[in-house]
Short mmCIF file of C-alpha atoms and ligand atoms in Angstrom, two decimals:
data_model
loop_
_atom_site.label_atom_id
_atom_site.label_comp_id
_atom_site.label_asym_id
_atom_site.label_seq_id
_atom_site.Cartn_x
_atom_site.Cartn_y
_atom_site.Cartn_z
CA MET A 587 0.00 0.00 0.00
CA SER A 588 1.21 3.53 -0.62
CA ILE A 589 0.03 6.97 0.47
CA ASN A 590 -3.18 8.15 -1.24
CA ILE A 591 -1.99 11.74 -1.49
CA SER A 592 -5.24 13.37 -2.64
CA LYS A 593 -7.19 11.70 0.16
CA VAL A 594 -4.50 12.62 2.68
CA ARG A 595 -4.42 16.26 1.57
CA ASN A 596 -8.20 16.51 1.97
CA ASP A 597 -7.77 15.52 5.61
CA PHE A 598 -5.71 18.67 6.33
CA PRO A 599 -7.84 21.83 6.02
CA LEU A 600 -4.84 24.18 6.15
CA LEU A 601 -3.39 22.58 3.00
CA GLN A 602 -6.36 24.01 1.05
CA LYS A 603 -5.48 27.53 2.15
CA GLU A 604 -4.21 30.36 -0.03
CA VAL A 605 -1.89 33.14 1.18
CA TYR A 606 -1.24 36.33 -0.82
CA GLU A 607 -3.74 34.80 -3.30
CA LYS A 608 -1.37 31.94 -4.00
CA PRO A 609 -1.75 28.24 -3.13
CA TYR A 610 0.01 27.77 0.16
CA ILE A 611 3.05 25.49 0.33
CA TYR A 612 4.02 24.49 3.84
CA PHE A 613 7.63 23.34 4.21
CA ASP A 614 8.06 24.13 7.91
CA ASN A 615 6.95 20.78 9.26
CA ALA A 616 9.99 20.36 11.48
CA ALA A 617 8.80 23.40 13.45
CA THR A 618 5.24 22.13 13.72
CA THR A 619 3.04 19.95 11.51
CA TYR A 620 -0.56 20.46 10.52
CA ARG A 621 -3.36 18.46 12.09
CA PRO A 622 -5.84 16.25 10.24
CA LEU A 623 -9.61 16.57 10.66
CA GLN A 624 -9.55 13.41 12.76
CA VAL A 625 -7.42 15.16 15.41
CA LEU A 626 -9.60 18.28 15.35
CA ALA A 627 -12.69 16.08 15.71
CA ALA A 628 -11.21 14.21 18.67
CA GLU A 629 -10.53 17.46 20.51
CA GLU A 630 -13.99 18.82 19.78
CA GLN A 631 -15.57 15.55 20.87
CA ILE A 632 -14.04 15.87 24.33
CA TYR A 633 -15.58 19.27 25.00
CA ARG A 634 -18.89 18.26 23.45
CA GLU A 635 -19.27 14.77 24.87
CA PHE A 636 -17.28 13.90 27.94
CA ASN A 637 -15.38 16.78 29.48
CA GLY A 638 -14.31 15.87 33.03
CA ASN A 639 -11.13 16.10 35.08
CA PRO A 640 -9.47 12.69 34.75
CA HIS A 641 -8.31 10.46 37.60
CA ARG A 642 -10.25 12.48 40.20
CA GLY A 643 -14.00 12.29 40.11
CA ALA A 644 -16.14 9.25 40.66
CA HIS A 645 -18.63 10.63 38.15
CA TYR A 646 -19.33 9.44 34.62
CA MET A 647 -17.61 12.26 32.68
CA SER A 648 -14.45 12.10 34.76
CA ASN A 649 -14.30 8.35 34.29
CA GLN A 650 -14.82 8.68 30.53
CA THR A 651 -11.96 11.16 30.29
CA THR A 652 -9.73 8.91 32.41
CA VAL A 653 -10.47 5.93 30.15
CA HIS A 654 -9.62 7.94 27.03
CA VAL A 655 -6.43 9.44 28.48
CA GLU A 656 -5.20 6.05 29.67
CA ALA A 657 -6.01 4.53 26.26
CA VAL A 658 -3.62 7.08 24.73
CA ARG A 659 -0.91 5.96 27.14
CA ASP A 660 -1.35 2.48 25.65
CA LYS A 661 -1.17 3.92 22.12
CA VAL A 662 2.09 5.73 22.89
CA GLN A 663 3.45 2.56 24.49
CA GLN A 664 2.66 0.64 21.29
CA LEU A 665 3.97 3.40 19.01
CA ILE A 666 7.44 3.23 20.52
CA ASN A 667 7.22 -0.39 21.71
CA ALA A 668 7.83 0.48 25.36
CA PRO A 669 7.83 -2.55 27.67
CA ALA A 670 5.34 -1.07 30.16
CA ARG A 671 2.58 1.57 30.07
CA GLU A 672 3.74 3.17 33.32
CA GLU A 673 7.00 4.08 31.58
CA ILE A 674 5.08 6.64 29.47
CA ILE A 675 4.71 10.08 31.06
CA PHE A 676 2.63 12.86 29.53
CA THR A 677 4.31 16.27 29.49
CA ARG A 678 3.79 19.53 27.58
CA GLY A 679 6.38 18.61 24.95
CA ALA A 680 9.92 17.48 24.25
CA THR A 681 11.35 20.51 26.03
CA GLU A 682 9.47 19.80 29.24
CA SER A 683 10.38 16.09 29.01
CA ILE A 684 14.11 16.91 28.85
CA ASN A 685 13.77 19.44 31.68
CA LEU A 686 12.01 16.78 33.75
CA VAL A 687 14.88 14.32 33.28
CA ALA A 688 17.61 16.95 33.71
CA TYR A 689 16.05 18.13 36.96
CA SER A 690 14.90 14.86 38.42
CA PHE A 691 17.67 12.52 37.23
CA GLY A 692 20.03 15.33 38.17
CA GLU A 693 18.69 15.49 41.73
CA ALA A 694 19.14 11.76 42.17
CA PHE A 695 22.33 11.00 40.28
CA ILE A 696 24.43 14.10 39.48
CA HIS A 697 26.99 15.38 41.97
CA GLU A 698 29.83 17.86 41.99
CA GLY A 699 32.49 16.96 39.41
CA ASP A 700 30.19 14.60 37.43
CA GLU A 701 29.99 14.82 33.65
CA ILE A 702 27.17 14.93 31.11
CA ILE A 703 27.70 14.40 27.38
CA VAL A 704 25.56 16.01 24.66
CA SER A 705 26.30 16.35 20.95
CA GLU A 706 27.32 19.48 19.08
CA MET A 707 24.16 19.32 16.95
CA GLU A 708 21.56 19.42 19.74
CA HIS A 709 18.53 21.70 19.76
CA HIS A 710 18.79 24.21 22.60
CA ALA A 711 16.17 22.11 24.41
CA ASN A 712 18.78 19.38 24.78
CA ILE A 713 21.58 21.70 25.85
CA VAL A 714 20.22 24.37 28.18
CA PRO A 715 18.49 22.11 30.76
CA TRP A 716 21.76 20.17 31.13
CA GLN A 717 23.73 23.41 31.47
CA MET A 718 21.32 24.57 34.17
CA LEU A 719 21.82 21.24 35.94
CA CYS A 720 25.62 21.55 35.63
CA GLU A 721 25.42 25.02 37.13
CA ARG A 722 23.30 23.79 40.02
CA LYS A 723 25.40 20.74 40.78
CA LYS A 724 28.84 21.99 39.73
CA ALA A 725 28.97 19.32 37.07
CA LYS A 726 30.58 19.53 33.63
CA LEU A 727 29.04 19.45 30.14
CA LYS A 728 31.09 17.67 27.46
CA VAL A 729 30.36 17.83 23.74
CA LEU A 730 30.54 15.12 21.09
CA PRO A 731 31.42 16.92 17.83
CA PHE A 732 30.26 16.44 14.23
CA ASP A 733 32.35 16.82 11.09
CA ASN A 734 31.72 19.19 8.19
CA SER A 735 29.35 16.76 6.46
CA GLY A 736 27.25 16.76 9.63
CA ARG A 737 28.30 13.23 10.63
CA LEU A 738 28.46 12.78 14.39
CA MET A 739 31.97 11.64 15.32
CA VAL A 740 30.84 8.66 17.36
CA GLU A 741 34.37 7.25 17.34
CA GLU A 742 35.23 10.05 19.80
CA LEU A 743 32.58 9.05 22.35
CA GLU A 744 34.74 6.42 24.04
CA GLY A 745 37.45 9.06 24.61
CA LEU A 746 34.94 11.54 26.09
CA ILE A 747 33.53 9.04 28.58
CA SER A 748 35.18 8.95 31.98
CA ASP A 749 34.34 7.36 35.31
CA LYS A 750 32.53 10.64 36.09
CA THR A 751 30.12 10.43 33.11
CA ARG A 752 26.54 10.04 34.36
CA ILE A 753 24.34 10.45 31.25
CA VAL A 754 24.56 10.93 27.46
CA ALA A 755 21.82 12.99 25.76
CA VAL A 756 21.67 13.02 21.98
CA THR A 757 19.23 13.71 19.18
CA MET A 758 18.13 10.96 16.78
CA VAL A 759 17.82 13.46 13.90
CA SER A 760 19.32 16.94 13.68
CA ASN A 761 16.55 19.51 13.32
CA VAL A 762 18.95 21.71 11.32
CA MET A 763 20.79 19.25 9.09
CA GLY A 764 18.42 16.27 8.91
CA VAL A 765 21.32 14.00 9.80
CA VAL A 766 20.24 10.65 11.28
CA ASN A 767 22.57 9.72 14.11
CA PRO A 768 23.85 6.18 14.86
CA VAL A 769 22.14 6.21 18.23
CA LYS A 770 22.22 2.44 18.66
CA GLN A 771 26.01 2.52 18.51
CA ILE A 772 26.05 5.44 20.99
CA ILE A 773 23.81 3.51 23.38
CA GLU A 774 25.95 0.37 23.13
CA THR A 775 29.12 2.34 23.87
CA ALA A 776 27.52 4.20 26.80
CA HIS A 777 25.97 1.04 28.23
CA GLN A 778 29.35 -0.71 28.24
CA HIS A 779 30.16 1.88 30.93
CA ASN A 780 26.70 1.60 32.59
CA ILE A 781 25.83 5.13 31.45
CA PRO A 782 22.17 5.80 30.56
CA VAL A 783 21.24 7.51 27.28
CA LEU A 784 18.44 9.99 26.58
CA LEU A 785 17.27 10.19 22.96
CA ASP A 786 15.62 13.31 21.61
CA ALA A 787 13.13 11.84 19.12
CA ALA A 788 11.38 15.16 18.33
CA GLN A 789 12.43 14.88 14.65
CA TRP A 790 12.31 11.08 14.45
CA VAL A 791 9.11 9.61 15.77
CA GLN A 792 6.79 11.14 13.11
CA HIS A 793 8.95 9.87 10.24
CA HIS A 794 10.24 6.42 11.22
CA LYS A 795 9.38 3.26 13.11
CA THR A 796 10.43 3.57 16.74
CA ASP A 797 11.36 0.70 19.03
CA VAL A 798 12.82 1.69 22.39
CA GLN A 799 13.44 -1.96 23.31
CA GLU A 800 15.45 -2.57 20.17
CA LEU A 801 17.38 0.67 20.70
CA GLY A 802 17.82 0.05 24.41
CA CYS A 803 17.64 3.78 25.27
CA ASP A 804 16.93 4.76 28.87
CA PHE A 805 14.85 7.85 28.06
CA MET A 806 13.13 9.15 24.94
CA VAL A 807 11.31 12.45 24.41
CA PHE A 808 9.03 13.87 21.71
CA SER A 809 6.31 16.47 21.07
CA GLY A 810 2.73 15.98 19.88
CA HIS A 811 2.62 19.07 17.67
CA LYS A 812 5.40 17.77 15.42
CA MET A 813 3.54 14.50 14.80
CA TYR A 814 0.17 15.83 13.59
CA GLY A 815 -1.17 16.12 17.13
CA PRO A 816 -2.16 19.12 19.26
CA THR A 817 0.15 21.68 20.82
CA GLY A 818 0.88 21.52 24.53
CA VAL A 819 1.37 17.77 24.80
CA GLY A 820 4.41 15.56 24.59
CA CYS A 821 5.83 12.38 26.02
CA LEU A 822 8.67 11.08 28.06
CA TYR A 823 9.56 7.41 27.95
CA GLY A 824 11.83 6.29 30.77
CA LYS A 825 12.94 2.90 32.00
CA SER A 826 11.16 2.23 35.27
CA LYS A 827 14.48 1.35 36.94
CA TRP A 828 15.41 5.04 36.59
CA LEU A 829 11.98 6.66 36.98
CA GLU A 830 11.36 4.87 40.26
CA LYS A 831 14.58 6.27 41.74
CA MET A 832 14.02 9.82 40.46
CA PRO A 833 12.25 12.39 42.68
CA PRO A 834 9.17 14.22 41.32
CA PHE A 835 9.68 17.21 39.00
CA LEU A 836 6.56 19.25 39.82
CA GLY A 837 4.50 18.99 42.98
CA GLY A 838 0.71 19.21 43.20
CA GLY A 839 -2.43 17.19 42.78
CA GLU A 840 -2.41 13.60 41.57
CA MET A 841 1.33 13.06 42.02
CA ILE A 842 0.90 12.28 45.71
CA ASP A 843 0.15 9.23 47.79
CA LYS A 844 -0.57 10.96 51.12
CA VAL A 845 -0.21 14.60 52.13
CA THR A 846 0.13 15.93 55.68
CA PHE A 847 1.81 19.11 56.83
CA ASP A 848 4.61 16.98 58.25
CA LYS A 849 5.34 14.87 55.21
CA THR A 850 4.09 13.97 51.75
CA THR A 851 4.56 10.62 50.09
CA PHE A 852 4.36 10.24 46.35
CA ASN A 853 2.29 8.30 43.86
CA THR A 854 3.74 5.49 41.75
CA ILE A 855 4.98 6.08 38.18
CA PRO A 856 3.80 7.50 35.82
CA TYR A 857 1.55 9.65 38.06
CA LYS A 858 4.44 10.73 40.29
CA PHE A 859 5.57 12.83 37.31
CA GLU A 860 2.14 14.12 36.23
CA ALA A 861 1.28 16.85 38.75
CA GLY A 862 -1.92 18.81 38.26
CA THR A 863 -4.72 18.46 35.75
CA PRO A 864 -3.20 16.90 32.64
CA ASN A 865 -3.72 18.38 29.17
CA PHE A 866 -6.40 15.78 28.67
CA THR A 867 -7.87 17.35 25.52
CA GLN A 868 -4.46 17.45 23.87
CA ILE A 869 -3.54 13.98 25.10
CA ILE A 870 -6.69 12.56 23.53
CA GLY A 871 -5.97 14.55 20.34
CA LEU A 872 -2.50 12.99 20.33
CA GLY A 873 -4.19 9.58 20.44
CA ALA A 874 -6.10 10.49 17.26
CA ALA A 875 -2.82 11.58 15.60
CA ILE A 876 -1.22 8.23 16.48
CA ASP A 877 -4.26 6.43 15.00
CA TYR A 878 -3.84 8.52 11.84
CA ILE A 879 -0.15 7.59 11.54
CA HIS A 880 -1.07 3.91 12.03
CA GLU A 881 -3.74 4.14 9.37
CA LEU A 882 -1.26 5.47 6.81
CA GLY A 883 1.39 3.05 8.05
CA ILE A 884 4.72 4.38 9.30
CA GLU A 885 6.54 2.22 6.71
CA ASN A 886 4.53 3.92 3.91
CA ILE A 887 5.25 7.33 5.40
CA GLU A 888 8.96 6.49 5.50
CA VAL A 889 9.06 5.39 1.84
CA TYR A 890 7.00 8.35 0.59
CA GLU A 891 9.01 10.92 2.54
CA LYS A 892 12.33 9.46 1.40
CA GLU A 893 11.24 9.83 -2.24
CA LEU A 894 10.19 13.39 -1.49
CA LEU A 895 13.50 14.23 0.18
CA ASP A 896 15.58 12.60 -2.59
CA TYR A 897 13.60 14.51 -5.21
CA ALA A 898 14.01 17.81 -3.36
CA TYR A 899 17.79 17.26 -3.05
CA SER A 900 18.17 16.34 -6.71
CA GLN A 901 16.24 19.42 -7.81
CA LEU A 902 17.91 21.82 -5.38
CA GLN A 903 21.27 20.72 -6.75
CA THR A 904 20.34 22.54 -9.97
CA VAL A 905 20.30 25.87 -8.09
CA GLN A 906 23.50 27.77 -8.85
CA GLY A 907 25.68 28.56 -5.83
CA ILE A 908 23.74 26.34 -3.41
CA ARG A 909 25.50 25.01 -0.32
CA PHE A 910 23.95 22.24 1.78
CA PHE A 911 24.38 21.73 5.53
CA GLY A 912 24.12 18.05 6.37
CA GLU A 913 25.24 15.68 3.64
CA THR A 914 25.56 12.25 5.19
CA GLU A 915 24.44 8.82 4.01
CA LYS A 916 21.30 8.91 6.16
CA GLN A 917 19.21 12.07 6.04
CA SER A 918 15.64 12.60 7.21
CA GLY A 919 12.90 15.20 7.01
CA VAL A 920 14.76 18.46 6.49
CA ILE A 921 17.12 20.15 4.02
CA SER A 922 19.20 23.15 5.12
CA PHE A 923 20.96 25.35 2.60
CA LEU A 924 22.25 28.76 1.61
CA VAL A 925 22.53 30.22 -1.88
CA GLY A 926 25.64 32.29 -2.60
CA ASN A 927 25.82 35.24 -0.23
CA ILE A 928 22.07 35.71 -0.01
CA HIS A 929 20.91 36.25 3.56
CA PRO A 930 18.56 33.46 4.64
CA TYR A 931 15.99 35.99 5.97
CA ASP A 932 15.85 37.70 2.57
CA MET A 933 15.29 34.38 0.81
CA GLY A 934 12.68 33.36 3.41
CA MET A 935 10.83 36.65 3.11
CA PHE A 936 10.61 36.50 -0.69
CA LEU A 937 9.56 32.85 -0.63
CA ASP A 938 6.84 33.77 1.86
CA LYS A 939 5.47 36.37 -0.54
CA MET A 940 5.31 33.60 -3.13
CA GLY A 941 3.18 31.50 -0.78
CA ILE A 942 5.97 29.20 0.41
CA ALA A 943 6.67 28.74 4.12
CA VAL A 944 10.22 27.75 5.04
CA ARG A 945 12.15 28.39 8.22
CA THR A 946 15.16 30.68 8.30
CA GLY A 947 17.63 31.41 11.08
CA HIS A 948 19.54 29.33 13.60
CA HIS A 949 16.70 26.86 14.25
CA CYS A 950 17.36 26.90 18.02
CA ALA A 951 20.72 25.24 17.43
CA GLU A 952 23.26 28.05 17.61
CA PRO A 953 26.26 25.70 18.13
CA VAL A 954 25.52 24.24 14.66
CA MET A 955 25.68 27.75 13.21
CA ASP A 956 28.95 28.38 15.07
CA HIS A 957 30.38 25.16 13.64
CA PHE A 958 29.87 26.43 10.10
CA ALA A 959 30.54 30.09 11.04
CA ILE A 960 27.17 31.21 9.64
CA HIS A 961 24.24 33.14 11.11
CA GLY A 962 21.50 30.92 9.78
CA THR A 963 20.25 28.65 7.02
CA ILE A 964 17.12 28.25 4.94
CA ARG A 965 15.39 25.05 6.02
CA ALA A 966 12.73 23.20 4.08
CA SER A 967 11.13 20.41 6.08
CA PHE A 968 8.68 17.88 4.71
CA ALA A 969 5.70 15.79 5.72
CA PHE A 970 3.79 12.98 4.00
CA TYR A 971 1.21 15.47 2.72
CA ASN A 972 3.78 17.38 0.63
CA THR A 973 4.20 16.63 -3.08
CA ASN A 974 6.79 16.73 -5.87
CA ASN A 975 4.67 19.43 -7.53
CA GLU A 976 5.10 21.62 -4.47
CA ILE A 977 8.84 20.95 -4.61
CA ASP A 978 8.90 22.01 -8.28
CA THR A 979 7.18 25.30 -7.42
CA PHE A 980 9.60 25.79 -4.52
CA ILE A 981 12.68 25.20 -6.72
CA GLN A 982 11.42 27.66 -9.33
CA ALA A 983 10.84 30.20 -6.58
CA VAL A 984 14.33 29.66 -5.07
CA LYS A 985 15.85 30.15 -8.53
CA LYS A 986 13.82 33.29 -9.13
CA VAL A 987 14.73 34.82 -5.75
CA SER A 988 18.39 33.84 -6.21
CA ALA A 989 18.50 35.59 -9.60
CA MET A 990 16.83 38.66 -8.09
CA LEU A 991 19.13 38.92 -5.05
CA ALA A 992 22.39 37.73 -6.58
N1 PMP B 2229 14.42 18.73 19.98
C1 PMP B 2229 14.41 18.89 18.65
C2 PMP B 2229 15.37 18.08 17.82
C3 PMP B 2229 13.52 19.78 18.06
O1 PMP B 2229 13.52 19.94 16.73
C4 PMP B 2229 12.64 20.51 18.88
C5 PMP B 2229 11.66 21.51 18.29
N2 PMP B 2229 12.14 22.27 17.24
C6 PMP B 2229 12.68 20.30 20.26
C7 PMP B 2229 13.58 19.40 20.78
C8 PMP B 2229 11.78 21.02 21.19
O2 PMP B 2229 10.45 20.68 20.95
P1 PMP B 2229 9.26 21.51 21.64
O3 PMP B 2229 9.52 22.94 21.33
O4 PMP B 2229 8.04 20.97 20.98
O5 PMP B 2229 9.31 21.19 23.09
#
């Protein structure tokens, strides 16, 4: 089976939109994707049919909401093949998931002089929380570099690891360069030293099959809004052997076992990490997004998007003076480039006026910009609802703008 593109495109109302009286082409999917009607319907259904605060009330609506929220936990468990449902924690997004681990794992396991390893190509979300932790605990952040093709220099990991290394945090796919990292190899190396690994799957999980058991990672994070789901919801997967030893991140309702003014004891996982009323509408919307991905088939998505990416690369190569950032054997989802000396903002602004949305700038990964000594790139990022026709229009537009600004 392959993707039925006209049916798929009809499911996404925003794809029918025009801007500046031109058909709208959306190539900023790595920033946030669009949502299909099925997700919009799921969110509306909650407010229309069974709105109630989950896990709390004994009444019908509360129970209905609880059942639906917990069903999504099962869906996420299946999506990433997690061994147990209680290892799935709902958060507000990838950023909050990483902050949760940095804070909570940090409280339990990081001490003065300890070391944390991240890669040079991380999104700020996978750098800053670790820096904040290092500041708090007087620990040290070490960086695994990439080479000029964007390839992560995994052969240097062994040399970076010391008996003080407590965790390695690395992205599965670079949100700037689209480089797919050899995370299994990283995990195997780290595990030989009993060091846990956190994987940032924010740019992976919507494009590829995910199996945390096969990978062996200790933590994985991702956001709903980048996988056709609502904003304000994301997930953290963590091995229970870690989660059970980690203190809570936020305190409040639902994360407790017993509260007195003398002492509070905490709930079991996952609830220990889900303080307050959860984003139940968004969680249930995320469930509908996962159903949608299953319906299309992640293998079909992978094949279709690879063809799209290969086509975009081949066509962009015909643009005079183009320079790509990220040219490794395994690329996914995004293409970053510059044309001659044209400022990425200028290119982005002109493309916008032609009805084409791309991202320009540092993409929340300033160390990647520093590596190449540039201020920013133009980034086109794709989803299964994009087409070769859209790519053709985009290439023509890039050529036109390049000729204008050269
Ligand atoms: N990691 C990566 C690789 C990302 O691309 C992003 C979003 N651009 C994030 C983390 C943060 O995701 P969010 O803003 O949804 O929390």
